[in-house]
Structure formats: C-alpha cells, structure tokens
Amino acid sequence: MKKINVLVIGSGGREHALVWKIKQSPFAGKVFVAPGNGGISRDAKIFDLPADFETLASFAENRKIGYVVVGPEVPLINGIADFFANRGIPVFGPSREAAMLEGSKIFAKKFMKKNRIPTAEFEIFDKPEDAIKFVKNRKNIVVKADGLCAGKGVVVCDTGEEAHNAIKRIMADKIFGSAGERIVIERKLVGEEASVLVLFSDKGYVPLIPARDHKPAFDGGRGPNTGGMGAYAPAISAISEKISGKIEREIIKPLAEGIRREGISYFGVLYIGLMIVNGAPYVLEFNVRFGDPETQAILPLLKNDLMEVFMEMEDGGLPALVWENGFCVDVVLASGGYPGKCETGKKITFAKNIPSDIMIFHAGTELKNGNFFTSGGRVLNVAACGGSLKKAREKVYGAVSKIGFEGMFYRKDIGK
Ligand code: AMP
Ligand code: GLY
C-alpha cells in the first residue's frame, strides 16, 4: 500500500484521537484536519475552511487527499459522503440516505419496528394537542424531537407535566425549529447504558469493543446531560459475553438485514446507543459516526493499523480487529458552566511530569504563542490504559491532577 494523504473533518476530542491513531500508520501520508483545534495543530495541519462541500472537495483535490474521515453527524446527514464520492474521493462515512438513521428519530424508530429490533415502545405525533392528550396522567416517558438538535432534543420525563412542558417547548415554541415539527414519545427505560460501535459495509459488520459514556455533568450521574464527560472501554459491567451475543443476534444482525432489504448502502461506523434492562438490550438511538468521547477510550486499545482497517473496508473486505488486554479510561476536563454558558480564553497549564503513556486529546483548545487556551465547553480528554479498570483509573486521575485552568471541572467517577 502506498502512502495516502488524509483529511479528517471535525474539531473535537474524537477527531484528535482519530488523527493520533491514523498518524501511527506507515500508510498515512500528510494528515490535514478541517477545522481542527489547537491541540490537533501540533499533530496535523489544520485549516479553518468554510464547511460547504464544494470548498472542502476543492481543498481535497488541491492537496491530493486520498481519503476523507468525517467526524460529526451534520455533514454526513447533509450528504458529504455522496458529494465526495461524486468527485471520486473515498470517504469513511455513510451516504445521506443511510445517515437518516441518526437524522430522523422517526425514521430510526420505524426502521426498528419493521425489523423487530428491540427498542422502547413509542408513538409519533405531528400535532402538539394530540401529544399533550397522550401524556396526560402518564409517567416515565421520553419526548424526542424528530430531527437533529445538537444532542439537546431528548427530554427524559418523570411526570406527565414535565412531558407536557417539553412538548410545548418543542412543538409550539419551536425551540429546535423544524427539527421539532414531529416528535416521538416513548417509554422510559431503566437500566445500564452502553455504546456499541460497529464497522458496517455492504459486506457485513465488525463490532468494536463496547464502551460506556457518562453523560450527566456531575458525579453519580447528577446534573444536566452533556455531550459526554468521560468514557471507558471495554464496558464489561454492562455487557457480559452473554449480553454481547444477544446484541449481535437481536440487534446487529437484523439491522444489517434490514439495511440490505431496504436497499440502503451503509459504509462507515454505526454507533448503537443501548440500554441494558435486566440483561435485555434495547436500542435508544443510532448515530452514524464515531462516538465522542467513546472513541477516545476505544482507539487506544485497538492494535490494528487504522489506515489498514479503512483501506480493507474500502477494498470490500472486513478487517479482523485485535484488541489490547485491559481497559482504557478517558476523562473530559470541562470549562466551568458547561453544558450551559461558559467562559473561555483561560490559559491551560500542564505539569512537566505527566507520564509519556498518558494520552491527551484536545477538544476546545486554541494554541497561541506556544500556550494552550480554552475555547469551548469540553476542553481536554485525558486517557490512560491499564491492566484493570482500577489501574487505568488511577493512572488517568493521577495525570488529571497535573493539568489545570481557571474554572476547570471533571467527573471523578468515570469507570467506577
Ligand atoms: P438519544 O439521543 O435518543 O440517545 O437520547 C439521549 C439520552 O437520553 C440517552 O443517552 C439516554 O440517556 C436518554 N434516553 C433516551 N431514550 C431513553 C429511554 N427510552 N429511556 C431512558 N432514557 C433514554
Ligand atoms: N457520546 C455520545 C455521542 O457521541 O453521541
């Protein structure tokens, strides 16, 4: 295989982890990232390009890019993979049609129902009055806007009154615009959450090791939901070998068959968000991309060359994945106030004695005159591997104590 120039699209910790892994490959030529962030600029060339596909495709042609890896969902749902494919540039990421599994919750729920994939019972509404009538006197329900809402379109409600308010905000006040024209109302599931990412192509699928994200802002799962405050892998407490077999039989296989039957072509990674209820897996959501921060805990354990994995899939094969023994824990360091409004522009300090096997993946950082400054809610990911979850935790939190910025906070119970 000859060297290939790569363009990674995105700007978070997930993209930094992808760049870190891609760069270890002898087949990686130049690595470019658009738009990237301060930390990524130390490992790759970053370009703050406008996000329109024409600009990105022309850039890719000028720089002789041989492969594009797309981090976030928005460009995928808007059809970036189709656009690049038409220009003859291969992309790791699904077509616009396949990306509907994340782009529309209604599409995803109907797809699951049709293919008998276990998921919470649901109803679909396009009129607020009908939805409000439905939730009256009901408890433990979840209200979901149909379209993309930057991770904020799901409201888990204990009471009918909370659900009533959520419906009003989404459908009458239109806080998410047209993404909230239709909603799904579903039963709240109680159990343990886990994320299973699966490499998917027309040839079949290969699951990655399961991971566990911690979404609430504060320790013990308290506080508002965030994009994710940390993750660990493999998530064996939620997913035993027995459950893993069930996930494959009851979810991944029918999913692959359903995709084939409907004539949809899926190429890329499919993220399955699960709730394990008394040993039974249910799908909460699909994402059509790598998870953030799950990726930062999964890739450090992958022994394969990631470029080889991509190229093998590109050539119509399915890679045999090999994993390190042990665990990886990834802790997110966030700006005070996150996920609400937060102050940025704070100088980040790193002690000199951070061990060299600690991985630091940047999310919201800027590099100015040799120093890093905060530029977002989630600022850094600190990741470490260990033979046991306990060892990985000790290592990662030892390193976290050597990093600081004004207002910094993080969860102390990732992987506990
Ligand atoms: P989603 O975007 O559908 O994954 O929803 C975001 C988060 O809301 C999930 O990670 C869960 O924590 C929670 N959630 C979604 N659906 C349900 C459900 N049916 N029962 C309980 N929690 C849910
Ligand atoms: N960690 C949740 C997500 O990537 O959507």
Short mmCIF file of C-alpha atoms and ligand atoms in Angstrom, two decimals:
data_model
loop_
_atom_site.label_atom_id
_atom_site.label_comp_id
_atom_site.label_asym_id
_atom_site.label_seq_id
_atom_site.Cartn_x
_atom_site.Cartn_y
_atom_site.Cartn_z
CA MET A 1 0.00 0.00 0.00
CA LYS A 2 1.37 3.42 -0.83
CA LYS A 3 1.09 6.45 1.42
CA ILE A 4 -2.26 8.23 1.36
CA ASN A 5 -2.94 11.84 2.32
CA VAL A 6 -5.88 12.03 4.71
CA LEU A 7 -8.40 14.75 5.51
CA VAL A 8 -10.22 14.49 8.84
CA ILE A 9 -13.32 16.66 9.24
CA GLY A 10 -14.24 17.91 12.70
CA SER A 11 -12.78 19.73 15.68
CA GLY A 12 -13.22 17.68 18.84
CA GLY A 13 -11.52 15.12 21.02
CA ARG A 14 -12.85 12.37 18.78
CA GLU A 15 -11.08 13.85 15.77
CA HIS A 16 -7.85 14.30 17.76
CA ALA A 17 -7.96 10.62 18.74
CA LEU A 18 -8.59 9.65 15.08
CA VAL A 19 -5.61 11.78 13.95
CA TRP A 20 -3.40 10.29 16.70
CA LYS A 21 -4.26 6.77 15.56
CA ILE A 22 -4.06 7.48 11.81
CA LYS A 23 -0.61 9.03 12.26
CA GLN A 24 0.74 5.78 13.70
CA SER A 25 0.15 4.12 10.34
CA PRO A 26 3.06 3.79 7.90
CA PHE A 27 0.46 4.27 5.16
CA ALA A 28 -0.61 7.73 6.32
CA GLY A 29 0.86 10.49 4.17
CA LYS A 30 0.08 14.07 5.13
CA VAL A 31 -2.78 14.45 7.59
CA PHE A 32 -4.98 17.54 7.28
CA VAL A 33 -7.85 18.49 9.57
CA ALA A 34 -10.68 20.95 8.94
CA PRO A 35 -11.23 22.87 11.11
CA GLY A 36 -9.33 21.03 13.89
CA ASN A 37 -8.29 22.73 17.14
CA GLY A 38 -5.21 23.96 18.99
CA GLY A 39 -4.09 20.54 20.14
CA ILE A 40 -4.66 18.90 16.78
CA SER A 41 -2.47 21.57 15.16
CA ARG A 42 0.54 20.01 16.92
CA ASP A 43 -0.08 16.69 15.15
CA ALA A 44 -1.57 17.67 11.78
CA LYS A 45 -2.05 20.66 9.51
CA ILE A 46 -5.30 22.39 10.41
CA PHE A 47 -7.36 24.57 8.07
CA ASP A 48 -10.28 26.69 9.21
CA LEU A 49 -12.23 26.16 5.99
CA PRO A 50 -15.86 27.09 5.41
CA ALA A 51 -17.91 23.93 5.89
CA ASP A 52 -19.53 23.90 2.43
CA PHE A 53 -18.82 20.74 0.48
CA GLU A 54 -17.54 22.49 -2.64
CA THR A 55 -14.79 24.26 -0.66
CA LEU A 56 -13.84 21.06 1.14
CA ALA A 57 -13.79 19.00 -2.06
CA SER A 58 -11.65 21.57 -3.93
CA PHE A 59 -9.26 21.66 -0.98
CA ALA A 60 -9.08 17.87 -1.03
CA GLU A 61 -8.33 17.86 -4.76
CA ASN A 62 -5.64 20.54 -4.45
CA ARG A 63 -3.93 18.72 -1.60
CA LYS A 64 -4.18 15.31 -3.30
CA ILE A 65 -6.23 13.82 -0.48
CA GLY A 66 -6.77 10.10 -0.96
CA TYR A 67 -9.11 9.50 1.95
CA VAL A 68 -11.58 11.55 3.99
CA VAL A 69 -12.72 10.63 7.51
CA VAL A 70 -15.79 12.51 8.73
CA GLY A 71 -16.16 13.02 12.49
CA PRO A 72 -19.50 14.75 13.18
CA GLU A 73 -23.02 13.82 12.02
CA VAL A 74 -24.15 17.09 10.47
CA PRO A 75 -22.07 16.89 7.25
CA LEU A 76 -22.97 13.19 6.87
CA ILE A 77 -26.69 13.87 7.22
CA ASN A 78 -26.29 16.68 4.69
CA GLY A 79 -24.71 14.28 2.22
CA ILE A 80 -20.95 14.90 2.36
CA ALA A 81 -20.15 11.25 1.56
CA ASP A 82 -22.28 11.36 -1.61
CA PHE A 83 -20.73 14.68 -2.64
CA PHE A 84 -17.16 13.42 -2.27
CA ALA A 85 -17.95 10.09 -3.90
CA ASN A 86 -19.21 12.01 -6.95
CA ARG A 87 -15.84 13.76 -7.09
CA GLY A 88 -14.04 10.43 -6.88
CA ILE A 89 -12.71 10.92 -3.34
CA PRO A 90 -13.40 8.00 -1.00
CA VAL A 91 -14.93 8.81 2.36
CA PHE A 92 -15.28 6.87 5.59
CA GLY A 93 -18.88 7.67 6.47
CA PRO A 94 -22.37 6.75 5.28
CA SER A 95 -24.44 8.27 2.48
CA ARG A 96 -27.12 10.83 3.18
CA GLU A 97 -29.82 8.20 2.86
CA ALA A 98 -28.14 5.85 5.38
CA ALA A 99 -27.41 8.77 7.73
CA MET A 100 -31.18 9.14 8.26
CA LEU A 101 -30.77 6.53 11.00
CA GLU A 102 -29.46 9.45 13.05
CA GLY A 103 -31.03 12.33 11.11
CA SER A 104 -34.60 11.32 11.90
CA LYS A 105 -35.66 9.61 15.12
CA ILE A 106 -38.96 8.70 13.46
CA PHE A 107 -37.15 7.01 10.57
CA ALA A 108 -34.98 5.10 13.07
CA LYS A 109 -37.93 4.01 15.25
CA LYS A 110 -39.99 2.86 12.24
CA PHE A 111 -36.95 1.01 10.90
CA MET A 112 -36.52 -0.78 14.24
CA LYS A 113 -40.19 -1.68 14.47
CA LYS A 114 -40.24 -3.06 10.94
CA ASN A 115 -37.13 -5.13 11.58
CA ARG A 116 -38.17 -6.26 15.08
CA ILE A 117 -35.17 -4.65 16.77
CA PRO A 118 -35.87 -4.18 20.50
CA THR A 119 -36.45 -0.52 21.38
CA ALA A 120 -38.74 1.38 23.76
CA GLU A 121 -42.45 1.36 22.80
CA PHE A 122 -43.34 4.60 21.04
CA GLU A 123 -45.92 6.81 19.36
CA ILE A 124 -45.34 9.51 16.73
CA PHE A 125 -47.07 12.91 16.84
CA ASP A 126 -47.29 15.87 14.49
CA LYS A 127 -49.85 17.89 16.47
CA PRO A 128 -49.00 19.24 19.94
CA GLU A 129 -52.60 18.86 21.18
CA ASP A 130 -52.60 15.12 20.41
CA ALA A 131 -49.23 14.64 22.10
CA ILE A 132 -50.34 16.57 25.18
CA LYS A 133 -53.52 14.50 25.43
CA PHE A 134 -51.43 11.33 25.17
CA VAL A 135 -49.02 12.20 28.03
CA LYS A 136 -51.76 13.27 30.45
CA ASN A 137 -51.70 11.03 33.55
CA ARG A 138 -48.71 9.07 32.21
CA LYS A 139 -45.37 8.75 33.96
CA ASN A 140 -41.82 7.89 32.93
CA ILE A 141 -41.87 8.91 29.31
CA VAL A 142 -39.29 10.37 26.97
CA VAL A 143 -40.01 13.16 24.49
CA LYS A 144 -37.76 13.29 21.42
CA ALA A 145 -37.68 15.83 18.63
CA ASP A 146 -37.50 14.05 15.27
CA GLY A 147 -34.60 15.97 13.74
CA LEU A 148 -31.08 16.96 14.77
CA CYS A 149 -30.88 19.23 17.83
CA ALA A 150 -27.16 19.15 18.69
CA GLY A 151 -27.77 16.50 21.34
CA LYS A 152 -30.45 18.52 23.14
CA GLY A 153 -33.59 17.13 21.55
CA VAL A 154 -34.29 14.37 24.09
CA VAL A 155 -36.18 15.10 27.32
CA VAL A 156 -36.49 12.30 29.88
CA CYS A 157 -39.62 13.00 31.96
CA ASP A 158 -40.78 11.53 35.26
CA THR A 159 -44.22 13.13 35.13
CA GLY A 160 -46.86 13.93 32.53
CA GLU A 161 -46.48 17.59 33.43
CA GLU A 162 -42.79 17.60 32.54
CA ALA A 163 -43.64 15.89 29.26
CA HIS A 164 -46.39 18.47 28.61
CA ASN A 165 -43.82 21.27 29.04
CA ALA A 166 -41.31 19.54 26.79
CA ILE A 167 -43.93 19.06 24.05
CA LYS A 168 -44.92 22.71 24.34
CA ARG A 169 -41.34 23.94 24.04
CA ILE A 170 -40.51 21.67 21.09
CA MET A 171 -43.76 21.84 19.08
CA ALA A 172 -45.40 25.15 19.98
CA ASP A 173 -42.43 27.38 20.93
CA LYS A 174 -40.35 25.61 18.24
CA ILE A 175 -37.09 25.86 20.20
CA PHE A 176 -35.47 23.47 17.71
CA GLY A 177 -37.19 24.94 14.66
CA SER A 178 -38.33 22.43 12.03
CA ALA A 179 -36.42 19.59 13.79
CA GLY A 180 -39.28 19.60 16.31
CA GLU A 181 -42.22 19.61 13.86
CA ARG A 182 -42.75 15.94 14.64
CA ILE A 183 -41.86 14.12 17.84
CA VAL A 184 -41.52 10.62 19.20
CA ILE A 185 -42.89 9.86 22.65
CA GLU A 186 -41.52 6.68 24.12
CA ARG A 187 -41.42 4.70 27.32
CA LYS A 188 -38.55 5.49 29.67
CA LEU A 189 -36.24 2.51 30.10
CA VAL A 190 -34.29 1.97 33.29
CA GLY A 191 -31.05 0.03 33.20
CA GLU A 192 -27.40 0.41 32.32
CA GLU A 193 -26.37 2.35 29.20
CA ALA A 194 -23.66 1.19 26.82
CA SER A 195 -22.42 2.17 23.37
CA VAL A 196 -21.59 -0.43 20.74
CA LEU A 197 -19.86 0.94 17.66
CA VAL A 198 -19.93 -1.31 14.61
CA LEU A 199 -17.96 -1.07 11.37
CA PHE A 200 -20.52 -1.56 8.62
CA SER A 201 -20.34 -2.10 4.88
CA ASP A 202 -22.27 -3.99 2.23
CA LYS A 203 -20.03 -6.95 3.01
CA GLY A 204 -21.12 -7.23 6.64
CA TYR A 205 -20.14 -5.84 10.01
CA VAL A 206 -17.46 -5.89 12.69
CA PRO A 207 -18.32 -4.68 16.20
CA LEU A 208 -15.74 -2.71 18.18
CA ILE A 209 -15.38 -3.33 21.93
CA PRO A 210 -18.33 -1.89 23.88
CA ALA A 211 -17.85 1.42 25.67
CA ARG A 212 -19.66 3.32 28.37
CA ASP A 213 -20.17 7.07 28.17
CA HIS A 214 -21.06 9.17 31.22
CA LYS A 215 -23.47 11.84 30.00
CA PRO A 216 -24.59 13.75 33.12
CA ALA A 217 -22.33 16.64 34.13
CA PHE A 218 -21.67 15.65 37.74
CA ASP A 219 -20.54 12.67 39.81
CA GLY A 220 -23.07 9.94 40.49
CA GLY A 221 -24.95 10.80 37.28
CA ARG A 222 -26.35 14.05 38.65
CA GLY A 223 -26.86 17.32 36.80
CA PRO A 224 -27.76 18.15 33.22
CA ASN A 225 -26.91 15.87 30.29
CA THR A 226 -23.79 16.83 28.34
CA GLY A 227 -22.14 15.57 25.18
CA GLY A 228 -20.28 13.14 27.46
CA MET A 229 -17.99 13.73 30.45
CA GLY A 230 -15.85 10.64 30.01
CA ALA A 231 -15.92 7.05 28.85
CA TYR A 232 -14.29 3.72 29.42
CA ALA A 233 -13.83 0.55 27.39
CA PRO A 234 -14.49 -2.29 27.32
CA ALA A 235 -17.75 -1.79 29.23
CA ILE A 236 -17.91 -5.31 30.58
CA SER A 237 -20.03 -4.43 33.61
CA ALA A 238 -22.94 -3.57 31.31
CA ILE A 239 -22.15 -6.06 28.58
CA SER A 240 -21.24 -9.59 29.60
CA GLU A 241 -20.40 -12.17 26.98
CA LYS A 242 -24.00 -13.42 27.12
CA ILE A 243 -25.42 -9.95 26.51
CA SER A 244 -22.91 -9.37 23.75
CA GLY A 245 -24.29 -12.45 21.95
CA LYS A 246 -27.83 -11.11 22.36
CA ILE A 247 -26.82 -7.73 20.96
CA GLU A 248 -25.40 -9.42 17.90
CA ARG A 249 -28.41 -11.73 17.37
CA GLU A 250 -31.24 -9.39 18.30
CA ILE A 251 -29.87 -6.06 17.14
CA ILE A 252 -26.84 -6.01 14.83
CA LYS A 253 -27.91 -8.88 12.56
CA PRO A 254 -31.50 -7.70 12.00
CA LEU A 255 -30.09 -4.20 11.47
CA ALA A 256 -27.72 -5.43 8.76
CA GLU A 257 -30.50 -7.47 7.14
CA GLY A 258 -32.94 -4.55 7.31
CA ILE A 259 -30.41 -2.21 5.73
CA ARG A 260 -29.82 -4.69 2.92
CA ARG A 261 -33.54 -5.38 2.37
CA GLU A 262 -34.36 -1.69 2.06
CA GLY A 263 -31.60 -1.26 -0.48
CA ILE A 264 -29.72 1.22 1.69
CA SER A 265 -25.96 1.09 1.45
CA TYR A 266 -24.22 1.78 4.75
CA PHE A 267 -20.47 2.36 4.75
CA GLY A 268 -18.73 3.59 7.88
CA VAL A 269 -19.23 3.19 11.58
CA LEU A 270 -22.67 2.87 13.14
CA TYR A 271 -22.99 3.77 16.80
CA ILE A 272 -25.70 1.88 18.67
CA GLY A 273 -26.74 3.51 21.94
CA LEU A 274 -28.16 0.81 24.19
CA MET A 275 -29.99 0.44 27.48
CA ILE A 276 -29.47 -2.96 29.10
CA VAL A 277 -32.64 -3.70 31.08
CA ASN A 278 -32.34 -6.80 33.30
CA GLY A 279 -29.99 -8.44 30.83
CA ALA A 280 -32.00 -7.48 27.75
CA PRO A 281 -30.58 -4.92 25.28
CA TYR A 282 -32.80 -2.16 23.84
CA VAL A 283 -31.73 0.45 21.29
CA LEU A 284 -32.03 4.06 22.49
CA GLU A 285 -30.55 5.66 19.41
CA PHE A 286 -28.33 5.29 16.38
CA ASN A 287 -25.51 7.64 15.47
CA VAL A 288 -23.89 7.41 12.07
CA ARG A 289 -20.39 8.31 13.26
CA PHE A 290 -17.82 7.59 15.94
CA GLY A 291 -18.93 8.49 19.47
CA ASP A 292 -17.34 11.31 21.41
CA PRO A 293 -15.88 10.53 23.99
CA GLU A 294 -16.21 6.76 23.38
CA THR A 295 -13.67 6.88 20.53
CA GLN A 296 -11.02 8.34 22.86
CA ALA A 297 -11.38 5.23 25.08
CA ILE A 298 -11.69 2.67 22.26
CA LEU A 299 -8.90 3.59 19.83
CA PRO A 300 -6.06 3.34 22.40
CA LEU A 301 -6.97 -0.36 22.80
CA LEU A 302 -7.09 -1.13 19.07
CA LYS A 303 -3.97 -2.98 17.95
CA ASN A 304 -4.74 -2.75 14.22
CA ASP A 305 -3.40 -0.06 11.96
CA LEU A 306 -6.45 2.20 11.45
CA MET A 307 -5.48 3.10 7.87
CA GLU A 308 -5.31 -0.60 7.05
CA VAL A 309 -8.76 -1.04 8.59
CA PHE A 310 -10.17 1.78 6.43
CA MET A 311 -8.44 0.52 3.27
CA GLU A 312 -9.53 -3.05 3.81
CA MET A 313 -13.15 -1.90 4.08
CA GLU A 314 -12.68 0.35 1.06
CA ASP A 315 -11.48 -2.67 -0.93
CA GLY A 316 -14.61 -4.60 0.00
CA GLY A 317 -13.17 -6.62 2.88
CA LEU A 318 -13.90 -6.74 6.57
CA PRO A 319 -10.99 -6.31 8.98
CA ALA A 320 -10.25 -8.76 11.79
CA LEU A 321 -9.83 -6.48 14.78
CA VAL A 322 -7.32 -7.22 17.53
CA TRP A 323 -7.52 -5.58 20.95
CA GLU A 324 -5.08 -4.92 23.77
CA ASN A 325 -5.91 -6.64 27.03
CA GLY A 326 -7.03 -4.33 29.80
CA PHE A 327 -9.02 -1.13 29.89
CA CYS A 328 -8.90 2.48 28.82
CA VAL A 329 -10.45 5.33 30.79
CA ASP A 330 -10.99 8.77 29.24
CA VAL A 331 -11.83 11.76 31.45
CA VAL A 332 -13.15 15.02 30.00
CA LEU A 333 -11.92 18.28 31.53
CA ALA A 334 -14.62 20.91 31.05
CA SER A 335 -14.98 24.67 31.46
CA GLY A 336 -16.97 25.96 34.43
CA GLY A 337 -20.64 26.33 33.47
CA TYR A 338 -20.61 23.58 30.80
CA PRO A 339 -23.05 22.40 29.35
CA GLY A 340 -24.51 25.89 29.81
CA LYS A 341 -22.72 29.13 29.06
CA CYS A 342 -19.03 29.01 29.92
CA GLU A 343 -16.11 31.39 29.97
CA THR A 344 -13.28 30.61 27.58
CA GLY A 345 -9.82 32.02 26.86
CA LYS A 346 -8.30 30.56 30.06
CA LYS A 347 -4.66 29.50 29.95
CA ILE A 348 -4.14 25.76 30.42
CA THR A 349 -1.17 24.56 32.47
CA PHE A 350 0.41 21.13 32.15
CA ALA A 351 2.93 19.92 34.76
CA LYS A 352 6.21 18.67 33.28
CA ASN A 353 5.95 15.23 34.87
CA ILE A 354 2.89 13.86 33.06
CA PRO A 355 3.87 10.26 32.16
CA SER A 356 4.51 9.69 28.46
CA ASP A 357 1.92 6.92 28.16
CA ILE A 358 -0.91 9.32 29.05
CA MET A 359 -2.88 10.43 26.01
CA ILE A 360 -4.21 13.97 25.88
CA PHE A 361 -6.81 14.56 23.18
CA HIS A 362 -7.80 18.19 22.75
CA ALA A 363 -11.39 19.33 22.17
CA GLY A 364 -11.96 23.05 22.87
CA THR A 365 -8.42 24.48 22.79
CA GLU A 366 -6.55 27.16 20.91
CA LEU A 367 -2.78 27.42 20.52
CA LYS A 368 -1.36 30.93 20.89
CA ASN A 369 2.38 31.73 21.18
CA GLY A 370 3.17 28.22 22.34
CA ASN A 371 0.46 28.11 25.03
CA PHE A 372 -2.92 26.43 25.02
CA PHE A 373 -6.07 28.35 25.93
CA THR A 374 -9.62 27.09 26.43
CA SER A 375 -12.07 27.74 23.59
CA GLY A 376 -15.10 25.61 24.39
CA GLY A 377 -17.15 23.65 26.92
CA ARG A 378 -15.33 20.36 26.68
CA VAL A 379 -11.65 21.32 26.67
CA LEU A 380 -9.44 18.24 27.02
CA ASN A 381 -9.68 14.46 27.20
CA VAL A 382 -7.14 12.67 29.33
CA ALA A 383 -6.92 8.93 28.62
CA ALA A 384 -4.90 6.09 30.11
CA CYS A 385 -4.80 2.32 29.73
CA GLY A 386 -4.22 -0.24 32.48
CA GLY A 387 -4.44 -3.95 33.11
CA SER A 388 -7.55 -3.39 35.24
CA LEU A 389 -10.17 -0.68 35.28
CA LYS A 390 -8.84 0.36 38.68
CA LYS A 391 -5.26 0.73 37.40
CA ALA A 392 -6.44 2.71 34.35
CA ARG A 393 -8.49 4.98 36.63
CA GLU A 394 -5.57 5.59 39.00
CA LYS A 395 -3.30 6.46 36.09
CA VAL A 396 -5.75 8.79 34.42
CA TYR A 397 -6.71 10.68 37.57
CA GLY A 398 -3.02 10.96 38.53
CA ALA A 399 -2.47 12.77 35.23
CA VAL A 400 -5.62 14.90 35.53
CA SER A 401 -4.25 16.35 38.79
CA LYS A 402 -1.29 17.73 36.82
CA ILE A 403 -3.44 19.79 34.45
CA GLY A 404 -5.36 22.94 35.28
CA PHE A 405 -7.18 26.02 34.06
CA GLU A 406 -9.46 28.52 35.76
CA GLY A 407 -12.94 27.06 36.29
CA MET A 408 -11.92 23.52 35.25
CA PHE A 409 -14.19 20.69 36.40
CA TYR A 410 -14.42 17.00 35.67
CA ARG A 411 -16.15 13.89 36.94
CA LYS A 412 -14.23 11.85 39.47
CA ASP A 413 -16.19 8.64 38.91
CA ILE A 414 -15.51 7.73 35.27
CA GLY A 415 -15.24 3.95 35.10
CA LYS A 416 -16.09 3.48 38.76
P1 AMP B 1 -30.78 9.64 22.45
O1 AMP B 1 -30.27 10.82 21.68
O2 AMP B 1 -32.04 9.06 21.92
O3 AMP B 1 -29.75 8.61 22.80
O4 AMP B 1 -31.06 10.19 23.91
C1 AMP B 1 -30.04 10.78 24.68
C2 AMP B 1 -30.03 10.19 26.05
O5 AMP B 1 -31.36 10.22 26.61
C3 AMP B 1 -29.64 8.72 26.07
O6 AMP B 1 -28.26 8.53 26.09
C4 AMP B 1 -30.31 8.28 27.37
O7 AMP B 1 -29.52 8.67 28.48
C5 AMP B 1 -31.59 9.07 27.38
N1 AMP B 1 -32.70 8.31 26.80
C6 AMP B 1 -33.12 8.28 25.51
N2 AMP B 1 -34.16 7.46 25.34
C7 AMP B 1 -34.44 6.95 26.55
C8 AMP B 1 -35.41 6.00 27.04
N3 AMP B 1 -36.33 5.46 26.24
N4 AMP B 1 -35.36 5.69 28.35
C9 AMP B 1 -34.46 6.24 29.18
N5 AMP B 1 -33.52 7.12 28.78
C10 AMP B 1 -33.49 7.46 27.48
N1 GLY B 2 -21.14 10.06 23.39
C1 GLY B 2 -22.36 10.30 22.76
C2 GLY B 2 -22.27 10.60 21.33
O1 GLY B 2 -21.22 10.55 20.73
O2 GLY B 2 -23.30 10.91 20.76
#
